[in-house]
Coordinates of C-alpha atoms in Angstrom, one line a residue:
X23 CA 0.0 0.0 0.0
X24 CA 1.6 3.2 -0.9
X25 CA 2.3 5.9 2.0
X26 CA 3.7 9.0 2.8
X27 CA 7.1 10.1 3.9
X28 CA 9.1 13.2 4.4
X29 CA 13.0 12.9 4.5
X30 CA 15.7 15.3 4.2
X31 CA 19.7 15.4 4.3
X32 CA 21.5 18.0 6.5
X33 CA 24.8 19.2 5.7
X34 CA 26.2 22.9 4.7
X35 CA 27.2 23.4 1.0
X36 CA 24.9 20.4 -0.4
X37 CA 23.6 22.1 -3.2
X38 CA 24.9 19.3 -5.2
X39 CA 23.8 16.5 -3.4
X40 CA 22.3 13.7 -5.0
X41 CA 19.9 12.1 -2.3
X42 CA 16.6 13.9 -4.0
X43 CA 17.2 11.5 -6.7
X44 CA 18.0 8.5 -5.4
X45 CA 14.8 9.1 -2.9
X46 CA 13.1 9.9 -6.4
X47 CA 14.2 6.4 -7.2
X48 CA 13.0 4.8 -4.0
X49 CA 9.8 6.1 -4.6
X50 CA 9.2 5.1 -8.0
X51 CA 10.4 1.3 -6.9
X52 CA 8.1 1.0 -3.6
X53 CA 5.2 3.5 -4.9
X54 CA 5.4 5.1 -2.2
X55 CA 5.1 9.2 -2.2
X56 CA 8.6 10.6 -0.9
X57 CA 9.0 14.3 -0.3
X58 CA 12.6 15.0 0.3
X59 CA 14.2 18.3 1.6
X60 CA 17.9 19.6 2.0
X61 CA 18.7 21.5 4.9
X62 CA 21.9 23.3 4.1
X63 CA 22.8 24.3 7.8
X64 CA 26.1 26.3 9.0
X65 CA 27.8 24.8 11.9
X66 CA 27.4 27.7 14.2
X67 CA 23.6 27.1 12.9
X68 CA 23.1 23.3 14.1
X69 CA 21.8 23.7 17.8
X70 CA 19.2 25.9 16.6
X71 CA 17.8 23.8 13.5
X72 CA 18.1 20.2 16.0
X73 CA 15.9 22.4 18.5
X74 CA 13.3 22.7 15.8
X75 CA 13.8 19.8 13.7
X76 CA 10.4 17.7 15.0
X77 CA 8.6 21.2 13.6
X78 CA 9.5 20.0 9.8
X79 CA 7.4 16.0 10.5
X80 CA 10.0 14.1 9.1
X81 CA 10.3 10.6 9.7
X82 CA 14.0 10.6 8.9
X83 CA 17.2 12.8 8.4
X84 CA 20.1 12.2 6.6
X85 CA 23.0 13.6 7.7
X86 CA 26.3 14.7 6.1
X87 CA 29.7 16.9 6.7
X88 CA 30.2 18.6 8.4
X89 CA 27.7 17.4 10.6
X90 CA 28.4 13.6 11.3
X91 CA 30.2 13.9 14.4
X92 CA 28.6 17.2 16.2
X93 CA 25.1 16.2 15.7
X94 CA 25.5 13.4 18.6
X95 CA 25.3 15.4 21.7
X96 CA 21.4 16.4 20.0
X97 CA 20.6 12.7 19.9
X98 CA 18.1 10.6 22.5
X99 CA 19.4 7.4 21.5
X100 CA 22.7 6.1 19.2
X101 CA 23.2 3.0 17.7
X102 CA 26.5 1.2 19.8
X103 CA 28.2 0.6 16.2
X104 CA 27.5 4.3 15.2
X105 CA 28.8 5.9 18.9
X106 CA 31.6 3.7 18.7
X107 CA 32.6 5.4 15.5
X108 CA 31.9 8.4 16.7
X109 CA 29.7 9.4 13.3
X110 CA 26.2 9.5 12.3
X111 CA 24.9 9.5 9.2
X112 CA 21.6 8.7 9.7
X113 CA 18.6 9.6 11.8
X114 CA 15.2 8.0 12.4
X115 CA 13.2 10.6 13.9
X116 CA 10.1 9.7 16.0
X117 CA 7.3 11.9 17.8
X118 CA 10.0 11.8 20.9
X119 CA 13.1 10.2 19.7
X120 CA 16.0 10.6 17.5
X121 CA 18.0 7.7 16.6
X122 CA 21.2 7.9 15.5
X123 CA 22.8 5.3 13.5
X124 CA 25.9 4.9 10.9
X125 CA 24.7 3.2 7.3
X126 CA 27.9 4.3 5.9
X127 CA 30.2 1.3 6.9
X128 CA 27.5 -1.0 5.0
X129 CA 27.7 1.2 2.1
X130 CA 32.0 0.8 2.1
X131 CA 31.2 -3.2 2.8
X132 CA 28.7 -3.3 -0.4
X133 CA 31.1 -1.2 -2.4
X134 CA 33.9 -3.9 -1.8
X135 CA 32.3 -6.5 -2.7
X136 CA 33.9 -8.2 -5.4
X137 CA 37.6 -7.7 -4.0
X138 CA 38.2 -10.5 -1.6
X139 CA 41.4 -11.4 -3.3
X140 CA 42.9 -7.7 -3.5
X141 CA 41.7 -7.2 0.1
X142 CA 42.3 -10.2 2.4
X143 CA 46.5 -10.2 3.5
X144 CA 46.6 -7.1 1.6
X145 CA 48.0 -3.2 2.7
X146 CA 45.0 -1.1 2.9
X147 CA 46.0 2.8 2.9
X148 CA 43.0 4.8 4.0
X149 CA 43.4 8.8 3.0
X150 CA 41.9 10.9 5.6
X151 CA 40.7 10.9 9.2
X152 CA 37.5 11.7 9.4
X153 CA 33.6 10.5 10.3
X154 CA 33.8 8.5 6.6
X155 CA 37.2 7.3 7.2
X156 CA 36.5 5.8 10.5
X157 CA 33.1 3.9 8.6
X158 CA 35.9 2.5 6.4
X159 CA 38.4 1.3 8.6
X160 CA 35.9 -0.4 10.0
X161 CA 33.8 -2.0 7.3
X162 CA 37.3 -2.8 6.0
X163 CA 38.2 -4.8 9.3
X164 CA 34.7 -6.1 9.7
X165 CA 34.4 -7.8 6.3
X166 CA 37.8 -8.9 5.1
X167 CA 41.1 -9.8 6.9
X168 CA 43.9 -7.1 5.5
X169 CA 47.3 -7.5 6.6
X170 CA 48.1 -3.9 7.3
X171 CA 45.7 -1.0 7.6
X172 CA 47.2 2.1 7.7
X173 CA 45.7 6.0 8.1
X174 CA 47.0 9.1 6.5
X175 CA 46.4 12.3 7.7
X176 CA 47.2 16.2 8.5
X177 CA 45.9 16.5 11.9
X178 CA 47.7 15.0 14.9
X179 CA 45.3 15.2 16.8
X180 CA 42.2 13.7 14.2
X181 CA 44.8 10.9 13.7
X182 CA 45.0 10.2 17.5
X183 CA 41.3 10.3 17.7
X184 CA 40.9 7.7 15.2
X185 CA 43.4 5.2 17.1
X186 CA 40.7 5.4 19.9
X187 CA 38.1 4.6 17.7
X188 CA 39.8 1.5 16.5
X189 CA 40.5 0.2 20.0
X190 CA 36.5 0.5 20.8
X191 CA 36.6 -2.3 18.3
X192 CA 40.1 -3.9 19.1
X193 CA 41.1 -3.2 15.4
X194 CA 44.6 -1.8 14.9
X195 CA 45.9 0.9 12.7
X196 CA 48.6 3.1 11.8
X197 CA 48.4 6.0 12.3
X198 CA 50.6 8.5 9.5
X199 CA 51.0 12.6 9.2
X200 CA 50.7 13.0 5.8
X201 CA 53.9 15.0 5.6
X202 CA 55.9 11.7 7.6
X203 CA 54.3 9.5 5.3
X204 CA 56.6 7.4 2.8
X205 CA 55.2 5.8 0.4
X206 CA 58.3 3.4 -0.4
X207 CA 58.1 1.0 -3.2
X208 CA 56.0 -1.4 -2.2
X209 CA 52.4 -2.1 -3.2
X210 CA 49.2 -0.6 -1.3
X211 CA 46.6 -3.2 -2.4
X212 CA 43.5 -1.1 -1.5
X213 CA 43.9 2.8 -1.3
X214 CA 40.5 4.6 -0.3
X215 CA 40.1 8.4 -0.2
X216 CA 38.2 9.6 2.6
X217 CA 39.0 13.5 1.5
X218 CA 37.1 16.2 -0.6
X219 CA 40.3 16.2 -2.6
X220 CA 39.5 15.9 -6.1
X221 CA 35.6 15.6 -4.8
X222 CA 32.7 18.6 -5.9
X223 CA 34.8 21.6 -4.0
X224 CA 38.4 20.7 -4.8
X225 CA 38.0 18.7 -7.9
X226 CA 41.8 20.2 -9.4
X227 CA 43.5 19.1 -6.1
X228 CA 45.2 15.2 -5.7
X229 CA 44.4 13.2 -2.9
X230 CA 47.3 11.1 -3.5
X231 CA 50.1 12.1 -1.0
X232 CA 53.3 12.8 -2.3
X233 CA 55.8 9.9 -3.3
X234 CA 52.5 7.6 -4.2
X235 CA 52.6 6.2 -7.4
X236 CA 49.7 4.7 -9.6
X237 CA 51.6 1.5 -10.4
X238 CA 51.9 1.2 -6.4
X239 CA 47.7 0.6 -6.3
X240 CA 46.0 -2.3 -6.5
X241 CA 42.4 -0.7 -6.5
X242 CA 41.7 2.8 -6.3
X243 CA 38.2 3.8 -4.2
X244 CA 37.2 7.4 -3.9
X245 CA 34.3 8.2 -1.7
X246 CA 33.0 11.2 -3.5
X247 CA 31.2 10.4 -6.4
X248 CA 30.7 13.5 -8.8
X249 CA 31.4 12.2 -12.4
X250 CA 34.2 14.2 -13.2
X251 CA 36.5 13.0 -10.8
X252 CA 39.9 13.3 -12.3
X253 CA 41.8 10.8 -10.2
X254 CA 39.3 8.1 -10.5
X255 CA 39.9 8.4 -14.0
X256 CA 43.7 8.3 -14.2
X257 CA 43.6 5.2 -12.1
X258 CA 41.8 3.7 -14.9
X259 CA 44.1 5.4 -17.8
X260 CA 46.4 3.4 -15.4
X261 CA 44.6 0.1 -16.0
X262 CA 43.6 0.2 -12.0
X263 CA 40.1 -0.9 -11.0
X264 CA 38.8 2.0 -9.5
X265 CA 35.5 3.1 -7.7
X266 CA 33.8 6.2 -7.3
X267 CA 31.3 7.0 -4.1
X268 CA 28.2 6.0 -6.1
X269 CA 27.5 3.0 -4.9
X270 CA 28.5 3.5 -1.8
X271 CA 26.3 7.1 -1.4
X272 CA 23.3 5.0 -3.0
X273 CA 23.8 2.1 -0.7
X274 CA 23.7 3.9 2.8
X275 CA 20.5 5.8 1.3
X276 CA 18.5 2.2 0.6
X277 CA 19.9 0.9 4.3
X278 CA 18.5 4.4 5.9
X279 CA 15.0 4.1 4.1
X280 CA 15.1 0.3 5.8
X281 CA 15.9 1.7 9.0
X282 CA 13.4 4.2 8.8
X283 CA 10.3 2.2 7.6
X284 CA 11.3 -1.0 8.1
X285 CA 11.0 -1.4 4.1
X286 CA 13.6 -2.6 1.9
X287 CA 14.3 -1.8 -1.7
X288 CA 16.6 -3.6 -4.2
X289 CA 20.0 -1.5 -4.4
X290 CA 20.4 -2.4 -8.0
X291 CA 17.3 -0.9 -9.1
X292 CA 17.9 2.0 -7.3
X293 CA 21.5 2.7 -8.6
X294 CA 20.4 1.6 -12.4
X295 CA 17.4 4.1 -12.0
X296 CA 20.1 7.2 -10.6
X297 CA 22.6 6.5 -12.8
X298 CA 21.2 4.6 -15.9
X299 CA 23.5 2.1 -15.5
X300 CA 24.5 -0.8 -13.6
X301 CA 27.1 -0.6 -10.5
X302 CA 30.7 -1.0 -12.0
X303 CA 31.6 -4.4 -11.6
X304 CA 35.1 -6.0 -10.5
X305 CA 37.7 -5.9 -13.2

């Protein structure tokens, strides 16, 4: 029976955000009517819209950066995987709750699938330090068995914080300023960037750190997923399977809806509907 739902995405500077249409999508496979808002909200801004957010009857809130981390303290309840990372990306809302939970570590696990063989005994070098990265160090750890997993990043401090979030989960990484790091010659068998680099706002800027060499990749997986990401394509030029943050953005959306309504839809479907197209396969 079709129903009614209002959803939205928070974040600041989301103009270009693709959750309408993938919500469009949803909608068109469940028949279900699906109004969804973005809520484009400045950090200094966030106390004062989570005061007022049961005002716009929403059964659901996405949420992404900057927002993933600060928007716990305005939370009644948090998923135990989703405090332990520290991130939220995803909120059911209720008459007097807000649940927090983290869909984002599925969506990494989903977009892996495929690469067992790259990823099990394999060097995984995660780029970045953040709410997404954290979602990936652990979907990496949760789902395959990697040899070495290490972290590169500019902030001491974000680093540090991101050791503590792998001991929640007794997971071990390492733990690399980006101007310490050495790349040496030896062969990173999964490299994932968790920046904006070469994402929507810095699309001319390389998340590769310096010394990193395309032949030194096994497969290349970026986490933003606009369509003219430069990198992802010179890792193909290179003959590297790489991914883009499609699947991955698609797949957190379809687990959210689940948690929110207790419906599922079929992530294919979704994605081919989005996209046109069918999720890049392993190569």
């Amino acid at each position: 029976m079709s129903e009614r739902f209002h959803f939205g995405l928070l974040g600041h500077k989301i103009a270009y955000s693709q959750s309408p249409d993938i919500f469009a999508a949803i909608a068109k496979h469940t028949g279900h009517k699906i109004t969804f808002d973005l809520f484009d909200i400045a950090p200094l801004d966030l106390a004062f819209f989570m005061q007022r957010v049961h005002s716009h009857e929403l059964s659901g809130m996405a949420v992404t950066i900057p927002h993933k981390e600060a928007i716990l303290p305005f939370l009644t309840e948090c998923d135990q995987t989703a405090a332990d990372l520290g991130a939220v990306n995803s909120i059911r809302i209720g008459p007097e709750n807000l649940s927090g939970f983290n869909t984002d570590w599925q969506g990494v696990a989903q977009s892996l699938t495929g690469y067992d063989k790259q990823i099990n005994n394999g060097r995984v070098l995660i780029l970045g330090t953040g709410g997404i990265a954290r979602a990936v160090v652990y979907a990496v750890c949760q789902s395959y068995k990697p040899r070495e997993v290490s972290v590169v990043g500019r902030s001491h401090e974000h680093l540090a914080n991101l050791q503590q979030t792998c001991s929640r989960f007794d997971l071990t990484c390492h733990a690399i300023e980006r101007e310490a790091f050495d790349a040496g010659k030896d062969k990173f068998h999964l490299v994932v960037n968790c920046t904006p680099l070469g994402g929507w706002h810095y699309p001319n800027v390389t998340p590769l750190p310096d010394g990193l060499e395309w032949r030194q990749i096994g497969v290349y997986f970026d986490v933003n997923y606009n369509s003219d990401n430069m990198y992802v394509d010179a890792a193909r030029k290179s003959k590297i399977p790489a991914l883009d943050g499609r699947l991955l953005l698609v797949a957190q959306a379809v687990k959210s809806f689940e948690l929110w309504t207790g419906e599922t839809v079929e992530l294919e479907k979704v994605y081919r509907t989005v996209y046109k197209a069918k999720p890049i396969a392993k190569r």
